mmCIF file of C-alpha atoms and ligand atoms in Angstrom:
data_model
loop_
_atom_site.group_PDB
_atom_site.id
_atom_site.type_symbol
_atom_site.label_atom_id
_atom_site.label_comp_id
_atom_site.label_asym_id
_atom_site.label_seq_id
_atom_site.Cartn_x
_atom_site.Cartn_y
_atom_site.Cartn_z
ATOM 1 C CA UNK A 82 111.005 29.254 139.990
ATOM 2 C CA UNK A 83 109.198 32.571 139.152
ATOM 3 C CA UNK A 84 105.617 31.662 137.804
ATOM 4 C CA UNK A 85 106.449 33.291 134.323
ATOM 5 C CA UNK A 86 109.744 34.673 132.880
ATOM 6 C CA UNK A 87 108.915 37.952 132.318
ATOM 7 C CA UNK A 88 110.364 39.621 129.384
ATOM 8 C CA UNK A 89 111.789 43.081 130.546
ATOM 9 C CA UNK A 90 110.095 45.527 128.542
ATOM 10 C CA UNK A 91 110.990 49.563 128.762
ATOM 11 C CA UNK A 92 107.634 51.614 129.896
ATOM 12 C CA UNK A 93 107.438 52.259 126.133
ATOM 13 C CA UNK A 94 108.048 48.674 125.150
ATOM 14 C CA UNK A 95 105.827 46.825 123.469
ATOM 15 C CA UNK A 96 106.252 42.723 123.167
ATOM 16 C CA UNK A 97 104.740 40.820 120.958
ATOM 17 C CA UNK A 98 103.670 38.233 123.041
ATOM 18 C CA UNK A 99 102.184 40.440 125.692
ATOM 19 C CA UNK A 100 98.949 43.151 125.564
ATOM 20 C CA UNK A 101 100.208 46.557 126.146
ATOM 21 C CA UNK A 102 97.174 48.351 127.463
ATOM 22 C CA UNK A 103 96.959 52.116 127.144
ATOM 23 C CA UNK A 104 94.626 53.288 130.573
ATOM 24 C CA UNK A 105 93.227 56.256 130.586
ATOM 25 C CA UNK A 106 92.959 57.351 133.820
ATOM 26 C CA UNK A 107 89.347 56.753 133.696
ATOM 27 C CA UNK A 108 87.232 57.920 136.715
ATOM 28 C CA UNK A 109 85.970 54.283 138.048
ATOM 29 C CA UNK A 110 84.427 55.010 141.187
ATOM 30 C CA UNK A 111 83.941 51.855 143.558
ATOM 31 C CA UNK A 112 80.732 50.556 144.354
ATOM 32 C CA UNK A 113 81.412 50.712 147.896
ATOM 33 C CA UNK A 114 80.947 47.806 149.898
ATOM 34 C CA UNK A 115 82.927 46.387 152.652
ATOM 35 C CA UNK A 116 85.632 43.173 152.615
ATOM 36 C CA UNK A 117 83.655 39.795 152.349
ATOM 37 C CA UNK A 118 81.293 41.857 149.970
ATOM 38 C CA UNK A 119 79.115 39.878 147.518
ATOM 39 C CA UNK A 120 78.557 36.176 147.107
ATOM 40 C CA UNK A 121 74.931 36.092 146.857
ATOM 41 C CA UNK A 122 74.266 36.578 142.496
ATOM 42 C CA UNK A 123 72.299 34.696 140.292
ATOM 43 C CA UNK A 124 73.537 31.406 138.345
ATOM 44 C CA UNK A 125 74.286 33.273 135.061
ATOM 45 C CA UNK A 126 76.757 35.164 136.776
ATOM 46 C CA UNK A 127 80.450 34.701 136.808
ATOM 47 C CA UNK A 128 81.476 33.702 139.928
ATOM 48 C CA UNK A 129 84.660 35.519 141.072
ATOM 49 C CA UNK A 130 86.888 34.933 144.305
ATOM 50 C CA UNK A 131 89.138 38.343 145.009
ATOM 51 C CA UNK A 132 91.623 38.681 147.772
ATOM 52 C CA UNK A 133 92.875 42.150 147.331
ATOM 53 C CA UNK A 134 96.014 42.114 149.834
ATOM 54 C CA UNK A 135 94.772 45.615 151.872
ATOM 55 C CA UNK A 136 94.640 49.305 151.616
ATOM 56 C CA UNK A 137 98.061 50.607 152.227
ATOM 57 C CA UNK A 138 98.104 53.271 150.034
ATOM 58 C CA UNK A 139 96.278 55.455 147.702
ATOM 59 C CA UNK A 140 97.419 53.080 144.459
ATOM 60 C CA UNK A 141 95.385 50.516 146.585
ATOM 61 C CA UNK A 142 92.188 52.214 147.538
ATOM 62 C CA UNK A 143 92.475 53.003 143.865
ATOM 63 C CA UNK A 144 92.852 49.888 142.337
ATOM 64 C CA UNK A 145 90.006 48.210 144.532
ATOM 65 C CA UNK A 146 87.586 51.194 143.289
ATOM 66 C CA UNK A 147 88.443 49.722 139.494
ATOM 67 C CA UNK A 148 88.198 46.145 140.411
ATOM 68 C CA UNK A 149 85.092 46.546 142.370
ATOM 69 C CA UNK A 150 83.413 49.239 139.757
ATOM 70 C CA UNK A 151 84.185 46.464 136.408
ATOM 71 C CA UNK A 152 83.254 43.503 138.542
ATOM 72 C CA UNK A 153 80.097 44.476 139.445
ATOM 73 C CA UNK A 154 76.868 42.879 139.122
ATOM 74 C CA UNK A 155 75.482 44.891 136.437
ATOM 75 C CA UNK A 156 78.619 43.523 134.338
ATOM 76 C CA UNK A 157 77.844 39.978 134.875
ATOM 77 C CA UNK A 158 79.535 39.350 138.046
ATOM 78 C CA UNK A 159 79.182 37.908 141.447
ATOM 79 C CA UNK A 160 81.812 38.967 143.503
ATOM 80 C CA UNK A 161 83.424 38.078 146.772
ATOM 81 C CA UNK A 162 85.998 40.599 147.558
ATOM 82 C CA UNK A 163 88.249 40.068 150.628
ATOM 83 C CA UNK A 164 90.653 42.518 152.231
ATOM 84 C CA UNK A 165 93.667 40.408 153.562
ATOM 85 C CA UNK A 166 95.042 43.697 155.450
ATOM 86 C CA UNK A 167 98.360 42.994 153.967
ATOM 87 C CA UNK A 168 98.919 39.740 155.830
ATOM 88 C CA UNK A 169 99.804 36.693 153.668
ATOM 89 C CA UNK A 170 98.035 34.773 155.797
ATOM 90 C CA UNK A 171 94.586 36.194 155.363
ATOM 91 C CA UNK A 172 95.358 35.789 151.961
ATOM 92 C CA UNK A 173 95.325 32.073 151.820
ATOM 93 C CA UNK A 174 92.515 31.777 153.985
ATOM 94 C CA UNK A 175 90.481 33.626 151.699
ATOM 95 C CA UNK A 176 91.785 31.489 148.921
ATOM 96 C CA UNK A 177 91.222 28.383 150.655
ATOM 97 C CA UNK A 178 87.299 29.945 151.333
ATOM 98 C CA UNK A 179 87.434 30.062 147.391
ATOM 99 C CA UNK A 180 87.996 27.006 146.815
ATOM 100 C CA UNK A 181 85.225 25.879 149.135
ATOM 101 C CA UNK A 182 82.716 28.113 147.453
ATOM 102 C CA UNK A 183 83.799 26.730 143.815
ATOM 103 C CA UNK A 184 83.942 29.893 142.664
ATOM 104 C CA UNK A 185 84.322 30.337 138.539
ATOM 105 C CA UNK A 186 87.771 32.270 138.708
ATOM 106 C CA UNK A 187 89.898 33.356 141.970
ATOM 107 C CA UNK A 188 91.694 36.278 141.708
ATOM 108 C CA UNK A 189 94.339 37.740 144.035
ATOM 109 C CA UNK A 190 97.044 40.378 144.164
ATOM 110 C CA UNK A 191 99.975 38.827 146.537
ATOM 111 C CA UNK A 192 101.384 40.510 149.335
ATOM 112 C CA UNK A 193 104.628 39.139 148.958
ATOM 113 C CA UNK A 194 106.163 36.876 145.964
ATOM 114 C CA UNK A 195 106.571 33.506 148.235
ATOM 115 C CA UNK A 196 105.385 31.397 150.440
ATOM 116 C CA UNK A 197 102.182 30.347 148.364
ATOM 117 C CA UNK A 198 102.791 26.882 147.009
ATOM 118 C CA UNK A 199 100.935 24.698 149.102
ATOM 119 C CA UNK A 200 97.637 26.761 148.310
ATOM 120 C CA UNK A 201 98.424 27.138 144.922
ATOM 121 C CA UNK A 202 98.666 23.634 144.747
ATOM 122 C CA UNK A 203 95.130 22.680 146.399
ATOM 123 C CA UNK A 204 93.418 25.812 144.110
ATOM 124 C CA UNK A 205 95.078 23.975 140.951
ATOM 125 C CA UNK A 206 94.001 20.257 142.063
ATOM 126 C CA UNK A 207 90.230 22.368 142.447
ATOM 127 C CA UNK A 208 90.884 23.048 138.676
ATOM 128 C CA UNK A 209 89.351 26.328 139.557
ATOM 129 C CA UNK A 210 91.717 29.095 137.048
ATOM 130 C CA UNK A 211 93.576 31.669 138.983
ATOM 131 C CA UNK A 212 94.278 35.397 137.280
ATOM 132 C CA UNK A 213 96.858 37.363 139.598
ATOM 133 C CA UNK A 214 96.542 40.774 139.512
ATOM 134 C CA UNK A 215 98.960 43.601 140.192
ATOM 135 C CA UNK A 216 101.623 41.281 141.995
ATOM 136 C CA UNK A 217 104.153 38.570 141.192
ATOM 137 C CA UNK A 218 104.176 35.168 142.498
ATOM 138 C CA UNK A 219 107.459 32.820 142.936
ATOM 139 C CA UNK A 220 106.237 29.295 143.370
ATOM 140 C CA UNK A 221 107.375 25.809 142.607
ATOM 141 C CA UNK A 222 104.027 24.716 141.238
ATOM 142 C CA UNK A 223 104.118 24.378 137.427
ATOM 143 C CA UNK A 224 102.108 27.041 135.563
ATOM 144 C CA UNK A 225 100.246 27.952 138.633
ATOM 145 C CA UNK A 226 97.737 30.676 137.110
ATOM 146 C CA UNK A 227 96.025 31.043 134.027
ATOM 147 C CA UNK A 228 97.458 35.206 133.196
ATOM 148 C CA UNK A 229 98.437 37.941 135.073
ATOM 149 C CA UNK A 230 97.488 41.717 134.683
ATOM 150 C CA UNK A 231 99.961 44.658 136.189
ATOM 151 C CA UNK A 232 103.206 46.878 135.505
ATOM 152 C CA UNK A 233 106.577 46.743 134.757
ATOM 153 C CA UNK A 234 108.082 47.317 138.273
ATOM 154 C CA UNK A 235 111.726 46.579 136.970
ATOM 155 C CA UNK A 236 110.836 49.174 133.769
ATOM 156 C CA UNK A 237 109.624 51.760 136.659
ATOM 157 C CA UNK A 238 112.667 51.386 138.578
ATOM 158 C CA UNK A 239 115.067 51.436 135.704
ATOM 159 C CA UNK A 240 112.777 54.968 134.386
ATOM 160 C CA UNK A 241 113.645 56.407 137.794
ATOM 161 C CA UNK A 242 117.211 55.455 137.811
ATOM 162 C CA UNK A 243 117.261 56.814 134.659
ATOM 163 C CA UNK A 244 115.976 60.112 135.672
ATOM 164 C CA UNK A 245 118.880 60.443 138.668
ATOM 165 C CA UNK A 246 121.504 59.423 136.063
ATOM 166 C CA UNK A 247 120.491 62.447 133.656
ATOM 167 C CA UNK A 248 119.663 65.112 136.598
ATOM 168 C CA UNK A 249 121.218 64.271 139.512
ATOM 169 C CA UNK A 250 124.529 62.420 138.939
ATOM 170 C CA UNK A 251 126.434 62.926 141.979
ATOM 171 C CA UNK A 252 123.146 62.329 144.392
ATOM 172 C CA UNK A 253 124.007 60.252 147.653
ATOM 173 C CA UNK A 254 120.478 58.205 147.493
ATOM 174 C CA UNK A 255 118.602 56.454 150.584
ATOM 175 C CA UNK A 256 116.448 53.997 149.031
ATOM 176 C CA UNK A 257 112.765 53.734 150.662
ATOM 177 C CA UNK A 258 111.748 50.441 149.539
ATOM 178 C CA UNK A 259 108.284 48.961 149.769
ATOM 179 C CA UNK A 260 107.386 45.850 151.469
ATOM 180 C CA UNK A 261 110.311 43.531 151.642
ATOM 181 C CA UNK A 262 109.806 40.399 149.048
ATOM 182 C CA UNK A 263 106.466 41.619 147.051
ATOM 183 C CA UNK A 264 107.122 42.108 143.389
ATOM 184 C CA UNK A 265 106.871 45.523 143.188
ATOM 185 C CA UNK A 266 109.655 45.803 145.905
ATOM 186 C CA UNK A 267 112.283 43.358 144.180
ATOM 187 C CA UNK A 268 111.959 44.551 140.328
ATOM 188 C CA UNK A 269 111.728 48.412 141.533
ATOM 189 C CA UNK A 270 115.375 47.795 143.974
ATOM 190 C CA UNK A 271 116.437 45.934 140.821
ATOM 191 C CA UNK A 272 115.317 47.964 138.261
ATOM 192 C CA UNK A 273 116.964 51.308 139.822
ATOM 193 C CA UNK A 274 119.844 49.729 141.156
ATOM 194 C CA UNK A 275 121.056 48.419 137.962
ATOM 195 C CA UNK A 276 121.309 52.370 136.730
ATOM 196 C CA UNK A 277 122.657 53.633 139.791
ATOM 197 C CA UNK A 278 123.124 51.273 142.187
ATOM 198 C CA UNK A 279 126.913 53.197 143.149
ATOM 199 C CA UNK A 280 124.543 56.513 144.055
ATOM 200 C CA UNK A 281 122.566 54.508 146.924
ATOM 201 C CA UNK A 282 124.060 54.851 150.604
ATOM 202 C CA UNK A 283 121.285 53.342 151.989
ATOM 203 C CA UNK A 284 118.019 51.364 152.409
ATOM 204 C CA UNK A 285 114.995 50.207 154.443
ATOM 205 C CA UNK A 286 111.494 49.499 154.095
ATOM 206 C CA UNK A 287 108.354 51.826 154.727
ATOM 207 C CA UNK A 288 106.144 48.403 153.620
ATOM 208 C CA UNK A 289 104.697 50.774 151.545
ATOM 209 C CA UNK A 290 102.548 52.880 154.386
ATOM 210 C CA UNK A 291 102.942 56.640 155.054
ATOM 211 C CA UNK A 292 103.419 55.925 158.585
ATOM 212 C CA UNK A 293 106.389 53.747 157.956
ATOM 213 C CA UNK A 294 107.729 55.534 155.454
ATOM 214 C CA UNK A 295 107.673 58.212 157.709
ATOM 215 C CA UNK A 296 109.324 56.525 160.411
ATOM 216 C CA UNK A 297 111.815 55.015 158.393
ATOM 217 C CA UNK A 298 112.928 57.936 157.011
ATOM 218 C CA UNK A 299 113.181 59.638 160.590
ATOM 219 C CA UNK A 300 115.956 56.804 161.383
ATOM 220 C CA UNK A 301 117.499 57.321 157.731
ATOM 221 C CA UNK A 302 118.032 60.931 158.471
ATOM 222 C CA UNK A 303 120.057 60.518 161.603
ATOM 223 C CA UNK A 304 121.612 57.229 160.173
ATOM 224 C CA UNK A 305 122.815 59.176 156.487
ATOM 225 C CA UNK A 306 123.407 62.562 157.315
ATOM 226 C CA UNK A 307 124.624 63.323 153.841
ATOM 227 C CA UNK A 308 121.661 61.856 151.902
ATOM 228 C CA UNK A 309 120.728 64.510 149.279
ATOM 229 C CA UNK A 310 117.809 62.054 147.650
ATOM 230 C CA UNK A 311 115.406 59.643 148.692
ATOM 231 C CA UNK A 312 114.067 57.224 145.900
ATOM 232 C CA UNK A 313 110.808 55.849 147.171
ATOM 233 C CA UNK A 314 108.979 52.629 145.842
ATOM 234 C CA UNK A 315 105.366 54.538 146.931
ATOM 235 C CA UNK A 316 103.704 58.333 147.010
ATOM 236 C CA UNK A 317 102.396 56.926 150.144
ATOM 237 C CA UNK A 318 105.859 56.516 151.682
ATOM 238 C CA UNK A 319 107.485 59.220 149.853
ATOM 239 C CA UNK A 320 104.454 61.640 151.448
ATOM 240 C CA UNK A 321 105.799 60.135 155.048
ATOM 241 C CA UNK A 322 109.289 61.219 153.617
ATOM 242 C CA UNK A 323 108.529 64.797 153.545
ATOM 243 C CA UNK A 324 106.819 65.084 156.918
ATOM 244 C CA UNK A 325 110.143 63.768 158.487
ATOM 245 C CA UNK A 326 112.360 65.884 156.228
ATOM 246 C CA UNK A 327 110.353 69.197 157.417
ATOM 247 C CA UNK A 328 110.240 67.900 160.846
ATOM 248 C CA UNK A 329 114.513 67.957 160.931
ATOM 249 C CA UNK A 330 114.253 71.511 159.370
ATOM 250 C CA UNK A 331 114.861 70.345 155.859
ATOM 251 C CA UNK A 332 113.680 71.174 152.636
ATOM 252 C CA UNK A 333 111.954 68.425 150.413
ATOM 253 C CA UNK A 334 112.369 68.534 146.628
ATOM 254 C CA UNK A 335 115.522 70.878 147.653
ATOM 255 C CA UNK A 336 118.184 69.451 150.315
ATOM 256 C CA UNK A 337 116.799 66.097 149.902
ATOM 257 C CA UNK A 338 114.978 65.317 146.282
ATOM 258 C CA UNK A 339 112.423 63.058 145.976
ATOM 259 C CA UNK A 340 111.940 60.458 143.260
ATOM 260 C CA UNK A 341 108.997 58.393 143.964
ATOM 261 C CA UNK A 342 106.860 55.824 142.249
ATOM 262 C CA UNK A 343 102.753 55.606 141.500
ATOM 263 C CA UNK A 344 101.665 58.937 140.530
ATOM 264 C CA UNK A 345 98.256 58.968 142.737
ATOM 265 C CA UNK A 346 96.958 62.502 143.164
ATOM 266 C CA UNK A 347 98.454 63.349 145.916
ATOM 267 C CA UNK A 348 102.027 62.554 144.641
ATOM 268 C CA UNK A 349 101.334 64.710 142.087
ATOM 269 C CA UNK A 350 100.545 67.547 144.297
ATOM 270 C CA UNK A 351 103.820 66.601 145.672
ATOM 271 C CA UNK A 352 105.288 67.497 142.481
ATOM 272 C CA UNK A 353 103.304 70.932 141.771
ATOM 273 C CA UNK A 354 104.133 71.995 145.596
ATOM 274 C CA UNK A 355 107.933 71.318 144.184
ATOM 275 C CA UNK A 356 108.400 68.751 147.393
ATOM 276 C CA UNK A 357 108.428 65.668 144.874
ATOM 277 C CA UNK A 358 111.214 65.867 141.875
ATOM 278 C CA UNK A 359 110.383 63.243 139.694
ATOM 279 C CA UNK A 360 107.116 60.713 139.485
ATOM 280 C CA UNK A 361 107.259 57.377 137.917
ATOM 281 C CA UNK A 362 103.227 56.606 137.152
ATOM 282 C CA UNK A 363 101.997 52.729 138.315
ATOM 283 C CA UNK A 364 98.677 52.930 136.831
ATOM 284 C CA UNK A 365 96.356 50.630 138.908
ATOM 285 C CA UNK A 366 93.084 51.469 136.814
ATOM 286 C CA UNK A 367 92.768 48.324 135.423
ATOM 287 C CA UNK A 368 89.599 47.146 136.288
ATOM 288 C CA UNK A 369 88.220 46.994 132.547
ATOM 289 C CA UNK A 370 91.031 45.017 131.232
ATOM 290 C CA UNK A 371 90.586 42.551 134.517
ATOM 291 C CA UNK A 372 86.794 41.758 133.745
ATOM 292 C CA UNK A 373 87.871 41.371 130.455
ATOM 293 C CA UNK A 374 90.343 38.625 130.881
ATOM 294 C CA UNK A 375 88.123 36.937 133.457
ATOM 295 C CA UNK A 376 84.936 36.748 131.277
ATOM 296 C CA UNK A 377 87.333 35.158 128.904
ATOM 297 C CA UNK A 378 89.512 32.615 131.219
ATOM 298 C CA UNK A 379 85.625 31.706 132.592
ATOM 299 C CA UNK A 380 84.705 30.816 129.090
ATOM 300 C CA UNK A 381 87.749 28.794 128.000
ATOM 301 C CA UNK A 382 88.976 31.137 125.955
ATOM 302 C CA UNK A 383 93.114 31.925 124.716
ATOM 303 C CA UNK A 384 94.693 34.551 127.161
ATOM 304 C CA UNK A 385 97.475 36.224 126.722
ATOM 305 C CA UNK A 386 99.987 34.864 129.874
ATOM 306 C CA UNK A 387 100.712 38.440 130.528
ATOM 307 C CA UNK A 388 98.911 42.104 130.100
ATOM 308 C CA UNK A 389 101.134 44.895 131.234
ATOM 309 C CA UNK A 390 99.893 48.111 131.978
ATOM 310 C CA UNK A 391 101.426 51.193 130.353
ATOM 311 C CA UNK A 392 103.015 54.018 132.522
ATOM 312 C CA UNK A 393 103.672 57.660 132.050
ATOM 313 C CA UNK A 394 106.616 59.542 134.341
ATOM 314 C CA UNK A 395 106.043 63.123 135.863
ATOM 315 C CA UNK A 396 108.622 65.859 136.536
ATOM 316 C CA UNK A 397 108.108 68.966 138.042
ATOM 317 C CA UNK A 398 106.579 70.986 134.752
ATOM 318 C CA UNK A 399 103.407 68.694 135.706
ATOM 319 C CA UNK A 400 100.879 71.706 136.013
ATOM 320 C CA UNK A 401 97.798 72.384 138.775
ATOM 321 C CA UNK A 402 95.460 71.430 136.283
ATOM 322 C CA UNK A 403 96.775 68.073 135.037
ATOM 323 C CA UNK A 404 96.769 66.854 138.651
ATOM 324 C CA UNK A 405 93.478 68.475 139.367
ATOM 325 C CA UNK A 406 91.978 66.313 136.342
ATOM 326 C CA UNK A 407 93.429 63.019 137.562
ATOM 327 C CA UNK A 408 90.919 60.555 138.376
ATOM 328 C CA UNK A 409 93.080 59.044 141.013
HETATM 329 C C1 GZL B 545 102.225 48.420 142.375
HETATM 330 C C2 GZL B 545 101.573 48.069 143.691
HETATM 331 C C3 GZL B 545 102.234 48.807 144.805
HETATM 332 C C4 GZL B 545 102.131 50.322 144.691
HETATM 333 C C5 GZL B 545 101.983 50.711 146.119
HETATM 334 O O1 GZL B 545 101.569 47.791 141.316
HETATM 335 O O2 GZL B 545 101.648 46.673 143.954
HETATM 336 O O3 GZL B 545 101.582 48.431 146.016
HETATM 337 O O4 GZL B 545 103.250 50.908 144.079
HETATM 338 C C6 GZL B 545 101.053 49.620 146.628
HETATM 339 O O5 GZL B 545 101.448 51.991 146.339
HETATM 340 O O6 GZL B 545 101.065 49.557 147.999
#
């Protein structure tokens, strides 16, 4: 059983029982500070346990910057913030550490969707409130978290497909798919694939790294000679993409178009440099809205189960300036 059933919403959407947020792209710049950071604040502040799953990509590195910047001290905070280098199991010993600190709120951003039942379990016999962040959770344990704060990845998919559909309608599609069984993964294959599932000759994962999208994309080439798009679930892995597509004397953008996912700065360069086609925006500055709904779940208060963030799409008309006043 999924934790919630979320209502499908289009990127434009907006459901009643959910807060739509509009970002702007503001400029949060992270307070630095390494994993384990924090832990030592007064007794006024709230305490907060954060196990941020790693820093894959650029819509990470981001994302951590906004958490870190709106959790901060100066905002009534004491954090502990734990990089779990995208292994599930450093997640749940962080959690675990949580619960032996009896911290106020614990907040985490799964790696994958399962496999987090037993520790949900122990953190909800703590009675300490949980507020996931960014990623789904499928659990057995009944109402295992308090709200959760992130995108539509099944809207961002279905935006994408869309896209193809309209412009490309006879592409042969390799599908470069994130890390196998997080959320963002299984709504963004789900999302697209629902549009134009017949298009796609092909998939494998690039778990959401450069490196392995690069790599992936090396095998794809040789394995789908007659791919004529990649849709990527990342910039990150989409970046990787290119590298391999120039390497086998190929032009991105042109013999092989790329429709990615995120819309971090250098995806959007991607898309001025014409090597990108089409950029469906995942915006992870949402560090505001976070400490928000924390203050608020450490006070008792009513929170909305769900707070989806808004997203914008990109095509190649983006302009040098746009991307050069990005904050991310
Ligand atoms: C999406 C987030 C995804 C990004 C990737 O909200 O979970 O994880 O799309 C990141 O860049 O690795």
């Amino acid at each position: 059983m999924k934790g919630f059933n979320r209502a499908r919403t289009g990127l434009a959407g907006a459901v009643a029982t959910f807060t739509i947020l509009a970002l702007a792209a503001c400029g949060s710049s992270g307070d630095g500070g390494d994993a384990g950071d924090g832990g030592e604040g007064g007794d006024d502040l709230i305490r907060v346990g954060f196990s941020q799953l790693g820093a894959e990509s650029g819509w990470r590195t981001a994302n951590t910057e906004s958490v870190k910047a709106s959790l901060s001290e100066e905002n009534g905070f004491d954090l502990t913030f734990v990089d779990a280098q995208q292994k599930q199991e450093n997640q749940i010993k962080a959690l675990r550490d949580f619960i032996a600190q009896d911290v106020d709120v614990i907040a985490f951003s799964p790696v994958i969707e399962t496999g987090w039942d037993e520790v949900l379990q122990e953190i909800k016999d703590s009675g300490i409130p949980v507020v996931l962040v960014d990623r789904t959770v499928d659990t057995t344990v009944d109402d295992p978290y308090v709200t959760w704060i992130g995108a539509d990845f099944k809207a961002e998919g279905t935006t994408a497909g869309e896209w193809v559909k309209e412009n490309a309608p006879d592409a042969k599609i390799f599908e470069l798919q994130g890390t196998l069984g997080s959320g963002a993964q299984v709504d963004r294959e789900e999302g697209f694939g629902e549009v134009v599932g017949d298009q796609i000759i092909g998939k494998a994962s690039g778990n959401f790294t450069r490196a392995e999208g690069k790599t992936a994309v090396e095998a794809a080439l040789q394995a789908y000679p007659d791919m004529t798009m990649i849709f990527t679930h990342n910039d990150d892995m989409g970046l990787g993409a290119i590298e391999a597509i120039e390497a086998a004397g190929k032009k991105p953008g042109v013999d092989i178009q790329i429709v990615s996912v995120d819309g971090v700065r250098d995806g959007l360069q991607a898309l001025v440099d014409k090597k990108f086609n089409y950029v469906v925006e995942c915006n992870p500055v949402f560090g505001d809205q976070l400490a928000e709904l924390i203050e608020k779940v450490a006070a008792g208060e009513d929170v909305p189960k769900e707070t989806i963030v808004i997203d914008k799409a990109f095509d190649q008309t983006i302009t040098q300036e746009e991307v050069d006043a990005r904050a991310y």
